[in-house]
Amino acid sequence: DAGITQSPRHKVTETGTPVTLRCHQTENHRYMYWYRQDPGHGLRLIHYSYGVKDTDKGEVSDGYSVSRSKTEDFLLTLESATSSQTSVYFCAISAGNEQYFGPGTRLTVT
Amino acid sequence: GESVGLHLPTLSVQEGDNSIINCAYSNSASDYFIWYKQESGKGPQFIIDIRSNMDKRQGQRVTVLLNKTVKHLSLQIAATQPGDSAVYFCAEPTPNFNKFYFGSGTKLNVKP
């Protein structure tokens, strides 16, 4: 599993509240990613990071921000959660030709 | 950007039969493809990959076929088992492997 953990694993929050999801890796990988997974859409890239303080947008970045102050941690923040952001969020790292995924965070926005 | 997709959202097979999961891509210059398996409640896991200089690659009970003429690849699972029940994705990285694009997935149901 490439030493990837995500927290929390489940969260229910109300519309308009801020939410931060954490991804932690133990193997010093340079590239880290946040995806969301929704029925019929597969995995869609939200943001990714190619080093400490170096981040870039993916295809569905609106409403999300990220930060990477340490190699091992990549944070995803929903500044003001909306119901459309109800989803399963996966963190991933890139190692060689492959991506390795964390166990996911199920977020429900009511 | 790259685009990969899958043909069927759901596939049901009998235990012991062979399964074939299909994927199409749009970029004729695509060089590398990966198949992932995602079991319920877990993140996707790497199964097998193939480069564009190959037509076929075999693993343990799995085979990936690449048809560059029609921009199509398939994942074949031999003697499908209940443990093969999962969602299967094809994926394509950018040339520098900085980003990966995923198809929408096919859910494989294995009937006992």
PDB file of C-alpha atoms in Angstrom:
ATOM      1  CA  ASP A   1       0.000   0.000   0.000  1.00  0.00           C
ATOM      2  CA  ALA A   2       3.100   2.242  -0.237  1.00  0.00           C
ATOM      3  CA  GLY A   3       2.511   3.485   3.308  1.00  0.00           C
ATOM      4  CA  ILE A   4      -0.391   5.800   2.466  1.00  0.00           C
ATOM      5  CA  THR A   5      -2.971   6.696   5.082  1.00  0.00           C
ATOM      6  CA  GLN A   6      -5.918   9.041   4.891  1.00  0.00           C
ATOM      7  CA  SER A   7      -7.817  10.748   7.666  1.00  0.00           C
ATOM      8  CA  PRO A   8     -10.599  10.867   8.452  1.00  0.00           C
ATOM      9  CA  ARG A   9     -11.937   7.757   6.747  1.00  0.00           C
ATOM     10  CA  HIS A  10     -15.517   8.948   7.020  1.00  0.00           C
ATOM     11  CA  LYS A  11     -16.958  12.399   7.579  1.00  0.00           C
ATOM     12  CA  VAL A  12     -20.393  13.961   7.520  1.00  0.00           C
ATOM     13  CA  THR A  13     -20.519  17.735   7.412  1.00  0.00           C
ATOM     14  CA  GLU A  14     -23.002  20.483   6.698  1.00  0.00           C
ATOM     15  CA  THR A  15     -23.149  22.694   3.641  1.00  0.00           C
ATOM     16  CA  GLY A  16     -21.018  25.800   4.055  1.00  0.00           C
ATOM     17  CA  THR A  17     -18.573  24.374   6.572  1.00  0.00           C
ATOM     18  CA  PRO A  18     -14.847  24.033   5.889  1.00  0.00           C
ATOM     19  CA  VAL A  19     -13.400  20.534   5.666  1.00  0.00           C
ATOM     20  CA  THR A  20      -9.798  19.362   5.509  1.00  0.00           C
ATOM     21  CA  LEU A  21      -8.763  15.878   4.477  1.00  0.00           C
ATOM     22  CA  ARG A  22      -5.277  14.627   5.199  1.00  0.00           C
ATOM     23  CA  CYS A  23      -3.064  12.276   3.235  1.00  0.00           C
ATOM     24  CA  HIS A  24       0.091  10.945   4.836  1.00  0.00           C
ATOM     25  CA  GLN A  25       2.831   8.880   3.224  1.00  0.00           C
ATOM     26  CA  THR A  26       5.862   7.290   4.822  1.00  0.00           C
ATOM     27  CA  GLU A  27       8.108   6.624   1.807  1.00  0.00           C
ATOM     28  CA  ASN A  28       9.228  10.094   0.769  1.00  0.00           C
ATOM     29  CA  HIS A  29       7.564  10.093  -2.658  1.00  0.00           C
ATOM     30  CA  ARG A  30       7.741  13.360  -4.511  1.00  0.00           C
ATOM     31  CA  TYR A  31       4.398  13.249  -6.336  1.00  0.00           C
ATOM     32  CA  MET A  32       1.097  13.151  -4.474  1.00  0.00           C
ATOM     33  CA  TYR A  33      -2.452  13.406  -5.826  1.00  0.00           C
ATOM     34  CA  TRP A  34      -6.016  13.960  -4.729  1.00  0.00           C
ATOM     35  CA  TYR A  35      -8.848  12.344  -6.715  1.00  0.00           C
ATOM     36  CA  ARG A  36     -12.555  12.182  -6.243  1.00  0.00           C
ATOM     37  CA  GLN A  37     -14.559   9.150  -7.285  1.00  0.00           C
ATOM     38  CA  ASP A  38     -18.215   9.345  -8.235  1.00  0.00           C
ATOM     39  CA  PRO A  39     -20.511   6.811  -9.929  1.00  0.00           C
ATOM     40  CA  GLY A  40     -20.172   6.980 -13.698  1.00  0.00           C
ATOM     41  CA  HIS A  41     -17.118   9.239 -13.577  1.00  0.00           C
ATOM     42  CA  GLY A  42     -14.313   7.022 -12.439  1.00  0.00           C
ATOM     43  CA  LEU A  43     -11.422   8.835 -10.783  1.00  0.00           C
ATOM     44  CA  ARG A  44     -11.048  12.538 -11.468  1.00  0.00           C
ATOM     45  CA  LEU A  45      -7.969  14.493 -10.517  1.00  0.00           C
ATOM     46  CA  ILE A  46      -8.556  17.448  -8.189  1.00  0.00           C
ATOM     47  CA  HIS A  47      -5.022  18.678  -7.453  1.00  0.00           C
ATOM     48  CA  TYR A  48      -1.563  17.229  -7.382  1.00  0.00           C
ATOM     49  CA  SER A  49       1.787  18.113  -5.891  1.00  0.00           C
ATOM     50  CA  TYR A  50       5.282  17.622  -7.273  1.00  0.00           C
ATOM     51  CA  GLY A  51       7.126  18.702  -4.156  1.00  0.00           C
ATOM     52  CA  VAL A  52       6.908  20.726  -0.977  1.00  0.00           C
ATOM     53  CA  LYS A  53       4.916  23.903  -1.696  1.00  0.00           C
ATOM     54  CA  ASP A  54       4.630  22.883  -5.384  1.00  0.00           C
ATOM     55  CA  THR A  55       1.073  22.113  -6.436  1.00  0.00           C
ATOM     56  CA  ASP A  56      -1.028  22.261  -9.575  1.00  0.00           C
ATOM     57  CA  LYS A  57      -4.673  21.950 -10.549  1.00  0.00           C
ATOM     58  CA  GLY A  58      -6.354  18.901 -11.973  1.00  0.00           C
ATOM     59  CA  GLU A  59      -9.530  18.666 -14.018  1.00  0.00           C
ATOM     60  CA  VAL A  60     -12.007  19.310 -11.155  1.00  0.00           C
ATOM     61  CA  SER A  61     -10.196  21.780  -8.913  1.00  0.00           C
ATOM     62  CA  ASP A  62     -12.974  24.355  -8.412  1.00  0.00           C
ATOM     63  CA  GLY A  63     -13.995  24.577  -4.756  1.00  0.00           C
ATOM     64  CA  TYR A  64     -10.845  22.833  -3.529  1.00  0.00           C
ATOM     65  CA  SER A  65      -7.448  23.970  -2.330  1.00  0.00           C
ATOM     66  CA  VAL A  66      -4.391  21.999  -1.287  1.00  0.00           C
ATOM     67  CA  SER A  67      -1.262  22.479   0.724  1.00  0.00           C
ATOM     68  CA  ARG A  68       1.966  20.573   1.077  1.00  0.00           C
ATOM     69  CA  SER A  69       4.253  21.959   3.746  1.00  0.00           C
ATOM     70  CA  LYS A  70       6.033  18.636   4.327  1.00  0.00           C
ATOM     71  CA  THR A  71       6.937  15.844   1.925  1.00  0.00           C
ATOM     72  CA  GLU A  72       4.851  13.329   3.822  1.00  0.00           C
ATOM     73  CA  ASP A  73       1.589  15.302   4.108  1.00  0.00           C
ATOM     74  CA  PHE A  74      -0.788  16.536   1.403  1.00  0.00           C
ATOM     75  CA  LEU A  75      -3.914  18.320   2.629  1.00  0.00           C
ATOM     76  CA  LEU A  76      -7.114  18.851   0.676  1.00  0.00           C
ATOM     77  CA  THR A  77      -9.423  21.637   1.864  1.00  0.00           C
ATOM     78  CA  LEU A  78     -12.992  22.376   0.941  1.00  0.00           C
ATOM     79  CA  GLU A  79     -13.319  26.006   1.987  1.00  0.00           C
ATOM     80  CA  SER A  80     -17.123  25.897   2.025  1.00  0.00           C
ATOM     81  CA  ALA A  81     -18.491  22.427   1.431  1.00  0.00           C
ATOM     82  CA  THR A  82     -21.373  21.922  -1.006  1.00  0.00           C
ATOM     83  CA  SER A  83     -23.597  18.907  -1.594  1.00  0.00           C
ATOM     84  CA  SER A  84     -21.924  18.373  -4.980  1.00  0.00           C
ATOM     85  CA  GLN A  85     -18.721  17.619  -3.115  1.00  0.00           C
ATOM     86  CA  THR A  86     -20.221  14.529  -1.536  1.00  0.00           C
ATOM     87  CA  SER A  87     -17.878  11.863  -2.842  1.00  0.00           C
ATOM     88  CA  VAL A  88     -15.158   9.378  -2.027  1.00  0.00           C
ATOM     89  CA  TYR A  89     -11.755  11.031  -2.007  1.00  0.00           C
ATOM     90  CA  PHE A  90      -8.582   9.117  -2.754  1.00  0.00           C
ATOM     91  CA  CYS A  91      -5.038  10.179  -2.214  1.00  0.00           C
ATOM     92  CA  ALA A  92      -2.307   8.640  -4.345  1.00  0.00           C
ATOM     93  CA  ILE A  93       1.443   8.739  -4.788  1.00  0.00           C
ATOM     94  CA  SER A  94       3.397   8.127  -7.945  1.00  0.00           C
ATOM     95  CA  ALA A  95       6.304   5.705  -7.915  1.00  0.00           C
ATOM     96  CA  GLY A  96       7.921   4.907 -11.234  1.00  0.00           C
ATOM     97  CA  ASN A  97       5.248   3.947 -13.735  1.00  0.00           C
ATOM     98  CA  GLU A  98       2.550   3.302 -11.165  1.00  0.00           C
ATOM     99  CA  GLN A  99       0.238   5.074  -8.809  1.00  0.00           C
ATOM    100  CA  TYR A 100      -0.516   3.712  -5.362  1.00  0.00           C
ATOM    101  CA  PHE A 101      -3.703   4.696  -3.632  1.00  0.00           C
ATOM    102  CA  GLY A 102      -4.749   5.272  -0.070  1.00  0.00           C
ATOM    103  CA  PRO A 103      -7.861   3.643   1.409  1.00  0.00           C
ATOM    104  CA  GLY A 104     -10.139   6.623   0.665  1.00  0.00           C
ATOM    105  CA  THR A 105     -12.253   9.083   2.633  1.00  0.00           C
ATOM    106  CA  ARG A 106     -16.019   9.017   2.290  1.00  0.00           C
ATOM    107  CA  LEU A 107     -17.332  12.573   2.643  1.00  0.00           C
ATOM    108  CA  THR A 108     -21.015  13.383   2.898  1.00  0.00           C
ATOM    109  CA  VAL A 109     -22.163  16.996   2.747  1.00  0.00           C
ATOM    110  CA  THR A 110     -25.720  17.445   4.021  1.00  0.00           C
TER     111      THR A 110
ATOM    112  CA  GLY B   1      -5.588  15.805 -22.821  1.00  0.00           C
ATOM    113  CA  GLU B   2      -5.701  12.060 -22.855  1.00  0.00           C
ATOM    114  CA  SER B   3      -9.003  10.261 -22.856  1.00  0.00           C
ATOM    115  CA  VAL B   4      -9.662   6.688 -21.895  1.00  0.00           C
ATOM    116  CA  GLY B   5     -13.040   5.091 -21.422  1.00  0.00           C
ATOM    117  CA  LEU B   6     -14.620   1.762 -20.809  1.00  0.00           C
ATOM    118  CA  HIS B   7     -17.327   0.104 -22.843  1.00  0.00           C
ATOM    119  CA  LEU B   8     -19.602  -1.455 -20.260  1.00  0.00           C
ATOM    120  CA  PRO B   9     -20.415  -0.269 -16.739  1.00  0.00           C
ATOM    121  CA  THR B  10     -21.260  -3.780 -15.531  1.00  0.00           C
ATOM    122  CA  LEU B  11     -20.249  -7.291 -16.566  1.00  0.00           C
ATOM    123  CA  SER B  12     -21.642 -10.465 -15.030  1.00  0.00           C
ATOM    124  CA  VAL B  13     -19.894 -13.797 -15.540  1.00  0.00           C
ATOM    125  CA  GLN B  14     -20.215 -17.284 -14.155  1.00  0.00           C
ATOM    126  CA  GLU B  15     -17.477 -18.511 -11.845  1.00  0.00           C
ATOM    127  CA  GLY B  16     -14.922 -20.424 -13.883  1.00  0.00           C
ATOM    128  CA  ASP B  17     -15.672 -18.613 -17.140  1.00  0.00           C
ATOM    129  CA  ASN B  18     -13.303 -16.159 -18.765  1.00  0.00           C
ATOM    130  CA  SER B  19     -13.958 -12.408 -18.445  1.00  0.00           C
ATOM    131  CA  ILE B  20     -13.146  -9.738 -20.988  1.00  0.00           C
ATOM    132  CA  ILE B  21     -13.198  -6.071 -20.011  1.00  0.00           C
ATOM    133  CA  ASN B  22     -12.732  -3.489 -22.721  1.00  0.00           C
ATOM    134  CA  CYS B  23     -11.324   0.006 -22.885  1.00  0.00           C
ATOM    135  CA  ALA B  24     -10.960   2.529 -25.702  1.00  0.00           C
ATOM    136  CA  TYR B  25      -8.599   5.463 -25.955  1.00  0.00           C
ATOM    137  CA  SER B  26      -8.501   8.476 -28.215  1.00  0.00           C
ATOM    138  CA  ASN B  27      -4.857   9.482 -28.577  1.00  0.00           C
ATOM    139  CA  SER B  28      -3.042   7.454 -31.224  1.00  0.00           C
ATOM    140  CA  ALA B  29       0.291   8.561 -29.707  1.00  0.00           C
ATOM    141  CA  SER B  30      -0.532   6.969 -26.355  1.00  0.00           C
ATOM    142  CA  ASP B  31       2.403   4.903 -25.222  1.00  0.00           C
ATOM    143  CA  TYR B  32       1.506   3.141 -22.023  1.00  0.00           C
ATOM    144  CA  PHE B  33      -1.589   1.768 -20.328  1.00  0.00           C
ATOM    145  CA  ILE B  34      -2.351   0.316 -16.929  1.00  0.00           C
ATOM    146  CA  TRP B  35      -5.198  -1.783 -15.594  1.00  0.00           C
ATOM    147  CA  TYR B  36      -6.325  -1.278 -11.997  1.00  0.00           C
ATOM    148  CA  LYS B  37      -8.617  -3.360  -9.804  1.00  0.00           C
ATOM    149  CA  GLN B  38     -10.697  -1.738  -7.103  1.00  0.00           C
ATOM    150  CA  GLU B  39     -12.381  -3.920  -4.518  1.00  0.00           C
ATOM    151  CA  SER B  40     -15.308  -2.589  -2.544  1.00  0.00           C
ATOM    152  CA  GLY B  41     -14.239  -0.062   0.089  1.00  0.00           C
ATOM    153  CA  LYS B  42     -10.619   0.045  -1.059  1.00  0.00           C
ATOM    154  CA  GLY B  43      -8.411   2.117  -3.304  1.00  0.00           C
ATOM    155  CA  PRO B  44      -7.457   0.914  -6.815  1.00  0.00           C
ATOM    156  CA  GLN B  45      -4.554  -1.514  -7.115  1.00  0.00           C
ATOM    157  CA  PHE B  46      -2.246  -2.121 -10.057  1.00  0.00           C
ATOM    158  CA  ILE B  47      -2.894  -5.332 -12.010  1.00  0.00           C
ATOM    159  CA  ILE B  48      -0.897  -5.195 -15.216  1.00  0.00           C
ATOM    160  CA  ASP B  49       0.511  -2.713 -17.697  1.00  0.00           C
ATOM    161  CA  ILE B  50       1.404  -2.671 -21.373  1.00  0.00           C
ATOM    162  CA  ARG B  51       3.511  -0.464 -23.609  1.00  0.00           C
ATOM    163  CA  SER B  52       2.520   0.462 -27.130  1.00  0.00           C
ATOM    164  CA  ASN B  53       5.363  -1.600 -28.616  1.00  0.00           C
ATOM    165  CA  MET B  54       3.557  -4.724 -27.438  1.00  0.00           C
ATOM    166  CA  ASP B  55       0.294  -6.325 -28.576  1.00  0.00           C
ATOM    167  CA  LYS B  56      -0.099  -8.658 -25.655  1.00  0.00           C
ATOM    168  CA  ARG B  57       1.147  -9.072 -22.137  1.00  0.00           C
ATOM    169  CA  GLN B  58       0.368 -11.891 -19.752  1.00  0.00           C
ATOM    170  CA  GLY B  59       0.333 -12.074 -16.007  1.00  0.00           C
ATOM    171  CA  GLN B  60      -1.049 -14.576 -13.583  1.00  0.00           C
ATOM    172  CA  ARG B  61      -4.533 -15.428 -14.968  1.00  0.00           C
ATOM    173  CA  VAL B  62      -4.701 -11.999 -16.635  1.00  0.00           C
ATOM    174  CA  THR B  63      -3.833 -10.955 -20.169  1.00  0.00           C
ATOM    175  CA  VAL B  64      -3.948  -7.485 -21.658  1.00  0.00           C
ATOM    176  CA  LEU B  65      -4.359  -7.067 -25.404  1.00  0.00           C
ATOM    177  CA  LEU B  66      -3.620  -3.829 -27.212  1.00  0.00           C
ATOM    178  CA  ASN B  67      -4.989  -3.064 -30.668  1.00  0.00           C
ATOM    179  CA  LYS B  68      -3.400   0.177 -31.784  1.00  0.00           C
ATOM    180  CA  THR B  69      -5.232   0.197 -35.109  1.00  0.00           C
ATOM    181  CA  VAL B  70      -8.601   0.702 -33.457  1.00  0.00           C
ATOM    182  CA  LYS B  71      -7.219   2.235 -30.237  1.00  0.00           C
ATOM    183  CA  HIS B  72      -8.631  -0.451 -28.025  1.00  0.00           C
ATOM    184  CA  LEU B  73      -7.315  -2.521 -25.164  1.00  0.00           C
ATOM    185  CA  SER B  74      -8.833  -5.360 -23.231  1.00  0.00           C
ATOM    186  CA  LEU B  75      -8.233  -7.152 -19.974  1.00  0.00           C
ATOM    187  CA  GLN B  76      -8.885 -10.870 -20.004  1.00  0.00           C
ATOM    188  CA  ILE B  77      -9.260 -12.806 -16.777  1.00  0.00           C
ATOM    189  CA  ALA B  78      -9.059 -16.568 -17.071  1.00  0.00           C
ATOM    190  CA  ALA B  79     -11.177 -18.868 -14.903  1.00  0.00           C
ATOM    191  CA  THR B  80     -12.851 -15.996 -13.104  1.00  0.00           C
ATOM    192  CA  GLN B  81     -13.139 -16.439  -9.351  1.00  0.00           C
ATOM    193  CA  PRO B  82     -15.359 -14.772  -6.747  1.00  0.00           C
ATOM    194  CA  GLY B  83     -12.320 -12.805  -5.566  1.00  0.00           C
ATOM    195  CA  ASP B  84     -12.163 -11.164  -8.983  1.00  0.00           C
ATOM    196  CA  SER B  85     -15.391  -9.290  -8.268  1.00  0.00           C
ATOM    197  CA  ALA B  86     -14.372  -5.628  -8.360  1.00  0.00           C
ATOM    198  CA  VAL B  87     -14.375  -2.522 -10.502  1.00  0.00           C
ATOM    199  CA  TYR B  88     -11.698  -2.511 -13.201  1.00  0.00           C
ATOM    200  CA  PHE B  89     -10.206   0.669 -14.628  1.00  0.00           C
ATOM    201  CA  CYS B  90      -7.915   1.309 -17.519  1.00  0.00           C
ATOM    202  CA  ALA B  91      -5.591   4.254 -17.047  1.00  0.00           C
ATOM    203  CA  GLU B  92      -3.150   6.217 -19.130  1.00  0.00           C
ATOM    204  CA  PRO B  93      -0.349   8.404 -17.780  1.00  0.00           C
ATOM    205  CA  THR B  94       0.951  11.539 -19.389  1.00  0.00           C
ATOM    206  CA  PRO B  95       4.311  10.993 -21.164  1.00  0.00           C
ATOM    207  CA  ASN B  96       6.245  12.243 -18.137  1.00  0.00           C
ATOM    208  CA  PHE B  97       4.083  10.167 -15.750  1.00  0.00           C
ATOM    209  CA  ASN B  98       3.092  13.291 -13.836  1.00  0.00           C
ATOM    210  CA  LYS B  99      -0.622  12.677 -14.223  1.00  0.00           C
ATOM    211  CA  PHE B 100      -2.819   9.670 -14.847  1.00  0.00           C
ATOM    212  CA  TYR B 101      -6.185   9.607 -16.607  1.00  0.00           C
ATOM    213  CA  PHE B 102      -8.695   6.943 -15.659  1.00  0.00           C
ATOM    214  CA  GLY B 103     -11.640   5.414 -17.483  1.00  0.00           C
ATOM    215  CA  SER B 104     -15.030   5.264 -15.805  1.00  0.00           C
ATOM    216  CA  GLY B 105     -14.682   1.626 -14.776  1.00  0.00           C
ATOM    217  CA  THR B 106     -16.414  -1.715 -15.359  1.00  0.00           C
ATOM    218  CA  LYS B 107     -17.918  -3.530 -12.409  1.00  0.00           C
ATOM    219  CA  LEU B 108     -17.309  -7.263 -12.672  1.00  0.00           C
ATOM    220  CA  ASN B 109     -19.827  -9.478 -10.901  1.00  0.00           C
ATOM    221  CA  VAL B 110     -18.912 -13.137 -10.540  1.00  0.00           C
ATOM    222  CA  LYS B 111     -21.873 -15.462 -10.095  1.00  0.00           C
ATOM    223  CA  PRO B 112     -21.283 -18.679  -8.111  1.00  0.00           C
TER     224      PRO B 112
END
